[in-house]
């Protein structure tokens, strides 16, 4: 006995101390904010289900909370694609009251599965939003949009004495061999958007041949946007080898060097696909009224004006001003390529399977 | 007497029931519900998915690739890791603790970060671009070895440092060459630890997800990446369910093989205190010893290990270097940004680090209780064959969380934890779920760490205590606990580190409004602008430093005590 305790004491003491110290900063034990107001929590809390990239500038959500007396909870269960599928799976017991971030490549699925319910907000911006409405349904309200476009590194092209490409077809020409990197359409939503741009440009019969030409011309496929932009792209700060990357029309303003005047990159506006992000009241929401108020708030001038700086998208509202650099350096495409959401939903798997075969060889 | 037996039964019953209930609610039930979704169509069982999925050539290619990637990575990890275990656990040299901590860091780095660190080395024009490895099978295997080297070093090293040297000395005295003595005496004694490590490496590699996606592009994939694509992108639950079953079969087979290899060798070991076996590593042959004393062998192992450590350090150094690069040269700007509110995240990376630590504390406590109980139960050797089989089954069962897709578990949580058992709580959106999910992953690590020590307890000690009148609880407290507690430091370190770096399960939970550090890294890296990218890299370095610090601290905690299985 004695010898055992003598041997263990030195081992036990620091362990016990550690346990005590650690228990002091436990998360479960450490004051979880309980709803302070009395009354039905379903009515005083509104839960927003959204994707990884959601965020608003400090104070905006608080403004809404002060105006309505409700508490906003935000849950973010994954990227845009996973989000819709999770909502479909949990249809009978929704994860929250309002969803934000369903894009036009998944909108049809959300509507058809009945994940969201009919609602039209009563604010001026609703009219602007209406032009992006999903055909045959008013369950989703457009909040913001953006163009997914090829970006070029100006410096690289100047240095190598090569003219910058301008169109999708240019990328299949010999002088642009091995210069393009795009994220995978299977694992990244901008990647899928670019695949759809090519479907929109070349038609359902022509896009496969186009991709075969891209592959023959040495297109590189990376896993996600950040991988392509920061590792493979020469203008993303990582000094990668490729001067053409798939990104957004809004990316160039972020490459204005400190103290500089102009961005070092530019978007090719004839290569774009327009992504629209929607919000909708979840079917079976515990607090549908709160969801409607929050959705209406997302279309308010305050939030709409904040969207470029916080979520890097363009507001649907025509009443708010864009940040100055955006107005100068991030123009939108005049004629982005389009594919109807219903078509996307009907063919997504087939297109992705074919695309994988073409690209993986 | 009868009351004592009943009490003992109740105690063991509880020790089995608590972990089983935990695993059942937070692992088995969600997985079963999720897989069942894929097999039940309109209320009827539909197994046609098997025929369908197996008729796709892609499925066979993916299964083949999974086995090839995991098999190769396991082989390479073992071949490199065994000499590493010798050098880092059987020899001393200045800076050993730092090297040990360094090789552990990759194991807990988020895969997004490893992807960046690796790919920017391998990409055309990168420091190792001339090797032309970007997007190749070799790159994936290299990354898997990068992750898992520490697993082999620790498992094997932990046993090796307390292996009684006398058997080998006897062989040498009888004229065996050092190599022959190693092959015929030491290696067989190490086999259980090697098998155990190999099975862990195989499980980690076969279910690798982010690394394979980032490094392999489209051409390479694992069953795990395929499940992820089918579930999150296509919502093809039928295909995902079939693939989950395939994965389960592969994992179970691996565990079975490892279990066999382990148990066949496990008993004949005499262990001693590490103090008696660990010698300093000297570059010169110690004065007065004859040639052929194994010095060359030791030097060879040291050289190989030094090479491996340099290779492991390359991506890490690359990461640190990139985190220090600012638009105007070198600087600490990105580190300063860690404390600044990154406006739309709602938290600063530093606050996220605090959240990570707090969550990891809870996860570690849960994992210690559950894993400790499992290890306790599994360490018994019942006399009857049925009992022995049950114990072995329980052991394998608790390894499964390492081998089942995080997507399946994550989506399973969504389906099963809304008002579980009719309780009026929505666990899906509860903050409790994050540490619980991380604990599920950490439990197998705790078991593998504590179990070998408990198994090494001579049963005669317990019997003697019982004969002297000690109640079962007292036997545990006076015989098992003191010995086990010495391996707890290591278990705490690993559970903590694994939880700190955990991303797969956490990213699927719906409650990261108080995000952990890996989640913040992931979000920052997905934003435009070099500043947020730099902050993401700095945050990754912070995560690595935190991890290395904790592992090193726990090494100190267990100083002088026998290590565990890994």
XYZ file of N, CA and C in Angstrom, chain A residues 64-261:
594
model
N -30.967 44.206 -35.480
C -32.203 43.446 -35.688
C -32.769 42.961 -34.355
N -31.886 42.495 -33.495
C -32.334 41.984 -32.201
C -32.983 43.093 -31.377
N -32.390 44.298 -31.464
C -32.971 45.415 -30.698
C -34.325 45.826 -31.269
N -34.407 45.814 -32.603
C -35.664 46.227 -33.236
C -36.804 45.277 -32.908
N -36.506 43.982 -32.839
C -37.575 42.988 -32.733
C -37.684 42.346 -31.361
N -36.667 42.504 -30.530
C -36.684 41.850 -29.227
C -36.409 40.359 -29.313
N -36.020 39.904 -30.499
C -35.715 38.476 -30.657
C -34.207 38.259 -30.611
N -33.817 37.045 -30.252
C -32.410 36.672 -30.292
C -32.166 35.868 -31.564
N -31.086 36.198 -32.264
C -30.768 35.450 -33.479
C -29.720 34.390 -33.166
N -30.040 33.152 -33.530
C -29.045 32.089 -33.426
C -28.634 31.717 -34.839
N -27.353 31.488 -35.032
C -26.887 31.136 -36.372
C -26.275 29.751 -36.330
N -26.725 28.872 -37.212
C -26.088 27.566 -37.321
C -25.578 27.401 -38.740
N -24.371 26.843 -38.852
C -23.707 26.770 -40.157
C -23.198 25.362 -40.430
N -24.070 24.524 -40.947
C -23.681 23.118 -41.059
C -22.934 22.731 -42.327
N -22.144 23.601 -42.939
C -21.345 23.133 -44.065
C -21.405 24.064 -45.245
N -20.937 23.603 -46.406
C -20.922 24.462 -47.579
C -22.293 24.484 -48.255
N -22.393 25.251 -49.344
C -23.701 25.490 -49.947
C -24.405 24.209 -50.383
N -23.666 23.277 -51.004
C -24.293 22.047 -51.468
C -24.762 21.194 -50.311
N -23.877 21.003 -49.339
C -24.217 20.194 -48.180
C -25.417 20.792 -47.459
N -25.509 22.116 -47.452
C -26.584 22.809 -46.739
C -27.958 22.364 -47.229
N -28.169 22.410 -48.535
C -29.470 22.035 -49.068
C -29.781 20.572 -48.765
N -28.772 19.717 -48.944
C -29.021 18.309 -48.704
C -29.337 18.026 -47.240
N -28.705 18.761 -46.339
C -29.023 18.584 -44.924
C -30.442 19.046 -44.642
N -30.857 20.116 -45.301
C -32.218 20.604 -45.089
C -33.240 19.595 -45.616
N -32.911 18.967 -46.747
C -33.810 17.945 -47.289
C -33.932 16.792 -46.303
N -32.794 16.370 -45.756
C -32.802 15.237 -44.832
C -33.561 15.547 -43.548
N -33.526 16.794 -43.112
C -34.138 17.132 -41.822
C -35.476 17.846 -42.010
N -36.081 17.632 -43.162
C -37.325 18.319 -43.514
C -38.401 18.205 -42.426
N -38.497 17.023 -41.810
C -39.566 16.808 -40.837
C -39.289 17.486 -39.509
N -38.060 17.812 -39.250
C -37.709 18.505 -38.009
C -36.632 19.518 -38.349
N -37.030 20.656 -38.910
C -36.045 21.592 -39.462
C -35.032 22.077 -38.426
N -33.838 22.399 -38.924
C -32.745 22.812 -38.053
C -32.909 24.233 -37.549
N -33.843 24.991 -38.153
C -34.024 26.370 -37.732
C -35.251 26.956 -38.391
N -35.288 28.294 -38.486
C -36.473 28.969 -39.007
C -36.271 29.524 -40.414
N -35.084 30.063 -40.642
C -34.821 30.695 -41.933
C -33.551 30.106 -42.506
N -33.533 29.901 -43.841
C -32.287 29.485 -44.469
C -31.802 30.619 -45.350
N -30.485 30.850 -45.324
C -29.879 31.776 -46.272
C -28.703 31.064 -46.932
N -28.571 31.205 -48.254
C -27.386 30.686 -48.919
C -27.641 29.557 -49.896
N -28.910 29.237 -50.143
C -29.207 28.278 -51.212
C -28.945 29.002 -52.524
N -28.108 28.439 -53.408
C -27.834 29.165 -54.641
C -28.635 28.600 -55.814
N -28.496 29.258 -56.965
C -29.347 28.869 -58.083
C -29.013 27.494 -58.650
N -27.885 26.887 -58.260
C -27.635 25.537 -58.740
C -28.352 24.496 -57.871
N -28.790 24.895 -56.696
C -29.509 23.961 -55.824
C -30.946 24.408 -55.537
N -31.316 25.584 -56.052
C -32.611 26.164 -55.705
C -33.774 25.239 -56.071
N -33.721 24.649 -57.252
C -34.810 23.780 -57.680
C -35.032 22.624 -56.722
N -33.921 22.051 -56.276
C -34.052 20.922 -55.360
C -34.753 21.354 -54.085
N -34.351 22.499 -53.536
C -34.956 22.978 -52.291
C -36.451 23.222 -52.471
N -36.807 23.815 -53.606
C -38.227 24.111 -53.854
C -39.007 22.820 -54.042
N -38.457 21.923 -54.869
C -39.188 20.688 -55.160
C -39.355 19.805 -53.942
N -38.360 19.817 -53.071
C -38.452 18.985 -51.871
C -39.330 19.640 -50.812
N -39.808 20.834 -51.068
C -40.686 21.486 -50.113
C -39.991 21.910 -48.837
N -38.707 22.226 -48.926
C -37.934 22.609 -47.742
C -38.319 24.012 -47.262
N -38.729 24.856 -48.219
C -39.061 26.245 -47.890
C -40.515 26.546 -48.254
N -41.076 27.530 -47.551
C -42.479 27.821 -47.816
C -42.671 29.228 -48.365
N -43.773 29.381 -49.034
C -44.123 30.592 -49.734
C -44.060 31.856 -48.863
N -43.362 32.892 -49.354
C -43.329 34.171 -48.658
C -42.746 35.242 -49.583
N -43.400 36.408 -49.614
C -42.830 37.531 -50.358
C -42.702 38.717 -49.413
N -41.485 39.153 -49.159
C -41.301 40.256 -48.214
C -41.846 41.566 -48.790
N -42.243 42.425 -47.878
C -42.867 43.679 -48.298
C -41.898 44.836 -48.083
N -40.855 44.876 -48.912
C -39.899 45.991 -48.876
C -39.560 46.368 -50.314
N -39.060 47.606 -50.517
C -38.755 48.030 -51.895
C -37.824 47.060 -52.633
N -36.821 46.525 -51.911
C -35.830 45.668 -52.572
C -36.440 44.374 -53.103
N -37.632 44.043 -52.619
C -38.263 42.801 -53.058
C -38.504 42.812 -54.567
N -38.724 44.009 -55.089
C -38.941 44.110 -56.534
C -37.665 43.764 -57.306
N -36.531 44.270 -56.788
C -35.251 43.919 -57.403
C -35.004 42.420 -57.301
N -35.376 41.876 -56.142
C -35.136 40.446 -55.918
C -35.971 39.599 -56.864
N -37.132 40.109 -57.234
C -38.083 39.307 -58.021
C -37.514 38.877 -59.373
N -36.591 39.699 -59.928
C -36.061 39.314 -61.244
C -35.213 38.046 -61.200
N -34.817 37.617 -59.977
C -34.044 36.381 -59.862
C -34.900 35.215 -59.369
N -36.224 35.424 -59.309
C -37.101 34.415 -58.709
C -36.957 33.076 -59.435
N -37.067 32.000 -58.643
C -37.065 30.663 -59.233
C -38.412 30.464 -59.919
N -38.366 30.019 -61.146
C -39.588 29.898 -61.926
C -40.639 29.050 -61.201
N -41.829 29.594 -61.109
C -42.945 28.830 -60.570
C -42.990 28.723 -59.059
N -42.192 29.525 -58.363
C -42.223 29.438 -56.902
C -41.861 30.784 -56.287
N -42.507 31.109 -55.170
C -42.104 32.320 -54.459
C -41.563 31.962 -53.087
N -41.070 30.727 -52.965
C -40.574 30.282 -51.663
C -39.152 30.772 -51.392
N -38.425 31.128 -52.434
C -37.060 31.597 -52.247
C -36.956 33.050 -52.686
N -36.288 33.855 -51.875
C -36.104 35.262 -52.194
C -34.624 35.528 -52.427
N -34.279 36.101 -53.574
C -32.877 36.396 -53.856
C -32.382 37.490 -52.913
N -31.201 37.327 -52.363
C -30.632 38.315 -51.443
C -29.399 38.965 -52.066
N -28.561 38.150 -52.690
C -27.372 38.705 -53.326
C -26.987 37.839 -54.503
N -26.032 38.315 -55.283
C -25.572 37.535 -56.430
C -24.146 37.920 -56.755
N -23.526 37.106 -57.603
C -22.161 37.402 -57.984
C -21.839 36.665 -59.266
N -20.774 37.087 -59.932
C -20.372 36.412 -61.150
C -19.114 35.596 -60.902
N -19.186 34.317 -61.270
C -18.013 33.468 -61.213
C -17.342 33.577 -62.572
N -16.118 34.111 -62.608
C -15.449 34.369 -63.885
C -13.992 33.936 -63.816
N -13.393 33.735 -64.979
C -11.954 33.527 -65.025
C -11.267 34.850 -64.692
N -10.177 34.758 -63.939
C -9.362 35.926 -63.596
C -7.973 35.744 -64.213
N -7.363 36.857 -64.627
C -5.998 36.758 -65.152
C -5.042 37.612 -64.324
N -3.781 37.187 -64.324
C -2.716 37.917 -63.651
C -2.054 38.827 -64.688
N -2.352 40.129 -64.627
C -1.833 41.068 -65.634
C -0.320 41.004 -65.754
N 0.358 40.968 -64.604
C 1.821 41.023 -64.601
C 2.420 39.865 -65.393
N 1.864 38.689 -65.210
C 2.402 37.517 -65.901
C 2.340 37.709 -67.418
N 1.196 38.189 -67.895
C 1.025 38.330 -69.346
C 1.924 39.431 -69.906
N 2.082 40.512 -69.134
C 2.988 41.575 -69.578
C 4.410 41.033 -69.660
N 4.802 40.363 -68.593
C 6.170 39.863 -68.493
C 6.500 38.855 -69.595
N 5.520 38.014 -69.943
C 5.788 36.981 -70.942
C 5.449 37.436 -72.363
N 4.988 38.678 -72.478
C 4.689 39.201 -73.810
C 3.591 38.433 -74.535
N 2.643 37.909 -73.755
C 1.518 37.179 -74.353
C 0.264 38.021 -74.146
N -0.610 38.072 -75.176
C -1.864 38.807 -75.019
C -2.770 38.056 -74.057
N -3.524 38.768 -73.234
C -4.421 38.093 -72.300
C -5.574 37.438 -73.055
N -6.016 36.275 -72.588
C -7.179 35.660 -73.233
C -8.424 36.461 -72.891
N -9.494 36.285 -73.661
C -10.712 37.031 -73.367
C -11.947 36.141 -73.314
N -11.951 35.097 -74.105
C -13.157 34.270 -74.179
C -12.855 32.841 -73.738
N -13.915 32.073 -73.585
C -13.751 30.659 -73.251
C -12.960 29.951 -74.339
N -13.253 30.299 -75.600
C -12.570 29.627 -76.714
C -11.071 29.891 -76.723
N -10.681 31.103 -76.278
C -9.253 31.421 -76.241
C -8.474 30.384 -75.437
N -9.109 29.900 -74.394
C -8.391 29.005 -73.483
C -8.026 27.675 -74.128
N -8.595 27.381 -75.267
C -8.243 26.123 -75.930
C -7.157 26.345 -76.980
N -6.664 27.597 -77.109
C -5.651 27.862 -78.135
C -4.243 27.577 -77.627
N -3.369 27.188 -78.548
C -2.029 26.729 -78.139
C -1.257 27.740 -77.293
N -1.433 29.063 -77.536
C -0.618 29.997 -76.747
C -1.042 30.027 -75.272
N -2.175 29.430 -74.961
C -2.606 29.395 -73.550
C -2.494 27.997 -72.960
N -1.663 27.189 -73.568
C -1.483 25.825 -73.054
C -0.890 25.859 -71.644
N -1.446 25.033 -70.776
C -0.951 24.885 -69.398
C -1.030 26.164 -68.563
N -1.929 27.064 -68.901
C -1.996 28.319 -68.143
C -3.214 28.413 -67.219
N -4.190 27.517 -67.380
C -5.463 27.667 -66.667
C -5.579 26.699 -65.492
N -6.075 27.190 -64.366
C -6.410 26.306 -63.246
C -7.830 26.615 -62.785
N -8.606 25.554 -62.576
C -9.994 25.728 -62.092
C -10.233 24.763 -60.945
N -11.115 25.138 -59.994
C -11.449 24.180 -58.941
C -12.394 23.103 -59.480
N -12.369 21.966 -58.830
C -13.187 20.838 -59.270
C -14.678 21.148 -59.175
N -15.413 20.760 -60.214
C -16.857 20.967 -60.212
C -17.545 20.061 -59.201
N -16.874 18.963 -58.856
C -17.501 18.008 -57.931
C -17.386 18.491 -56.489
N -16.265 19.093 -56.144
C -16.045 19.411 -54.738
C -16.157 20.893 -54.404
N -16.408 21.747 -55.390
C -16.453 23.164 -55.060
C -17.576 23.854 -55.817
N -18.259 24.779 -55.169
C -19.417 25.374 -55.838
C -19.019 26.368 -56.935
N -17.937 27.157 -56.798
C -17.519 27.910 -57.990
C -17.107 26.994 -59.137
N -16.524 25.845 -58.795
C -16.150 24.884 -59.831
C -17.373 24.412 -60.606
N -18.439 24.117 -59.873
C -19.688 23.720 -60.525
C -20.224 24.872 -61.372
N -20.121 26.089 -60.852
C -20.609 27.247 -61.596
C -19.870 27.381 -62.927
N -18.558 27.109 -62.927
C -17.810 27.223 -64.178
C -18.224 26.137 -65.175
N -18.448 24.925 -64.649
C -18.958 23.868 -65.532
C -20.267 24.341 -66.166
N -21.131 24.969 -65.350
C -22.412 25.444 -65.878
C -22.216 26.584 -66.873
N -21.198 27.411 -66.647
C -20.910 28.463 -67.620
C -20.622 27.837 -68.982
N -19.846 26.745 -68.964
C -19.508 26.118 -70.245
C -20.731 25.426 -70.853
N -21.606 24.888 -69.990
C -22.851 24.298 -70.509
C -23.699 25.410 -71.117
N -23.762 26.553 -70.418
C -24.532 27.683 -70.928
C -23.962 28.216 -72.232
N -22.636 28.212 -72.342
C -22.001 28.776 -73.529
C -22.043 27.822 -74.715
N -21.798 26.548 -74.450
C -21.631 25.591 -75.549
C -22.863 24.719 -75.757
N -23.822 24.827 -74.851
C -25.034 24.024 -75.013
C -24.850 22.621 -74.466
N -25.974 21.935 -74.289
C -25.923 20.604 -73.696
C -25.207 19.603 -74.587
N -25.055 19.938 -75.864
C -24.369 19.013 -76.769
C -22.899 19.371 -76.951
N -22.576 20.623 -76.648
C -21.234 21.083 -77.009
C -20.242 21.160 -75.868
N -20.727 21.159 -74.631
C -19.799 21.418 -73.535
C -18.772 20.308 -73.350
N -19.136 19.084 -73.690
C -18.198 17.971 -73.483
C -16.979 18.141 -74.383
N -17.251 18.491 -75.650
C -16.139 18.692 -76.590
C -15.251 19.837 -76.114
N -15.898 20.880 -75.562
C -15.119 22.007 -75.076
C -14.172 21.577 -73.958
N -14.690 20.796 -73.017
C -13.845 20.346 -71.907
C -12.741 19.420 -72.383
N -13.050 18.596 -73.406
C -11.989 17.747 -73.957
C -10.870 18.618 -74.517
N -11.273 19.718 -75.147
C -10.268 20.635 -75.687
C -9.469 21.296 -74.556
N -10.176 21.665 -73.477
C -9.487 22.260 -72.322
C -8.460 21.286 -71.743
N -8.890 20.029 -71.606
C -7.986 19.021 -71.041
C -6.783 18.847 -71.959
N -7.049 18.796 -73.267
C -5.956 18.648 -74.229
C -5.001 19.841 -74.132
N -5.538 20.980 -73.738
C -4.704 22.177 -73.631
C -4.126 22.356 -72.222
N -4.228 21.311 -71.414
C -3.515 21.304 -70.137
C -4.193 22.023 -68.978
N -5.531 22.037 -68.925
C -6.201 22.643 -67.778
C -5.827 21.871 -66.514
N -5.635 22.592 -65.421
C -5.343 21.926 -64.146
C -6.578 22.031 -63.261
N -6.967 20.926 -62.636
C -8.134 20.947 -61.762
C -7.684 20.793 -60.319
N -7.972 21.809 -59.489
C -7.623 21.734 -58.072
C -8.865 21.404 -57.257
N -8.645 21.165 -55.979
C -9.767 20.698 -55.167
C -10.796 21.794 -54.927
N -10.358 22.947 -54.470
C -11.312 24.001 -54.137
C -10.809 25.350 -54.609
N -11.613 26.381 -54.374
C -11.254 27.708 -54.827
C -9.934 28.176 -54.210
N -9.797 28.016 -52.884
C -8.608 28.544 -52.218
C -7.354 27.836 -52.695
N -7.478 26.534 -52.928
C -6.368 25.748 -53.436
C -5.914 26.287 -54.795
N -6.883 26.517 -55.689
C -6.561 27.013 -57.025
C -5.988 28.429 -56.947
N -6.628 29.275 -56.149
C -6.283 30.696 -56.145
C -4.956 30.964 -55.446
N -4.739 30.319 -54.309
C -3.549 30.636 -53.520
C -2.335 29.773 -53.866
N -2.565 28.576 -54.427
C -1.421 27.704 -54.698
C -1.042 27.671 -56.171
N -2.036 27.535 -57.048
C -1.718 27.355 -58.461
C -1.657 28.665 -59.241
N -2.415 29.655 -58.790
C -2.520 30.921 -59.507
C -1.297 31.781 -59.226
N -0.793 32.443 -60.288
C 0.410 33.258 -60.088
C 0.091 34.594 -59.419
N -1.173 35.030 -59.498
C -1.495 36.352 -58.972
C -2.165 36.343 -57.618
N -2.222 35.187 -56.950
C -2.970 35.086 -55.698
C -2.099 35.254 -54.472
N -0.815 35.573 -54.689
C 0.061 35.755 -53.540
C 0.896 34.524 -53.253
N 0.558 33.400 -53.875
C 1.315 32.188 -53.608
C 2.380 31.925 -54.660
N 2.489 32.839 -55.659
C 3.458 32.667 -56.739
C 3.324 31.331 -57.438
N 2.110 30.902 -57.676
C 1.904 29.662 -58.412
C 2.300 29.825 -59.869
N 2.257 28.704 -60.606
C 2.740 28.756 -61.986
C 1.703 29.202 -63.023
N 0.410 29.282 -62.666
C -0.593 29.508 -63.713
C -1.234 30.890 -63.620
N -1.280 31.626 -64.734
C -1.782 33.010 -64.701
C -3.285 33.172 -64.937
N -4.012 32.076 -65.185
C -5.462 32.189 -65.364
C -6.139 31.267 -64.358
N -7.069 31.817 -63.582
C -7.711 31.031 -62.531
C -9.197 31.293 -62.538
N -9.971 30.317 -62.076
C -11.391 30.585 -61.907
C -11.601 31.243 -60.537
N -12.267 32.412 -60.545
C -12.555 33.072 -59.277
C -13.855 33.864 -59.451
N -13.899 35.062 -58.950
C -15.114 35.866 -59.033
C -14.838 37.189 -59.734
N -15.887 37.809 -60.228
C -15.737 39.150 -60.803
C -15.325 40.132 -59.710
N -15.633 39.795 -58.468
C -15.325 40.696 -57.359
C -13.935 40.457 -56.775
N -13.159 39.523 -57.335
C -11.822 39.257 -56.775
C -10.802 40.359 -57.045
N -10.775 40.953 -58.258
C -9.695 41.922 -58.545
C -9.510 43.027 -57.508
N -10.552 43.663 -56.955
C -10.289 44.737 -55.975
C -9.426 44.280 -54.807
N -9.446 42.985 -54.511
C -8.641 42.495 -53.387
C -7.175 42.381 -53.750
N -6.844 42.627 -55.034
C -5.429 42.540 -55.411
C -4.832 43.910 -55.691
N -5.523 44.960 -55.252
C -4.907 46.294 -55.326
C -3.813 46.325 -54.271
N -2.557 46.494 -54.694
C -1.473 46.444 -53.707
C -1.548 47.631 -52.754
N -0.978 47.466 -51.575
C -1.002 48.537 -50.595
C -0.280 49.758 -51.167
N -0.932 50.899 -51.130
C -0.324 52.096 -51.694
C -0.447 52.158 -53.207
N -0.965 51.070 -53.815
C -1.101 51.050 -55.265
C -2.439 51.605 -55.709
N -2.591 51.724 -56.995
C -3.790 52.315 -57.560
C -4.699 51.274 -58.196
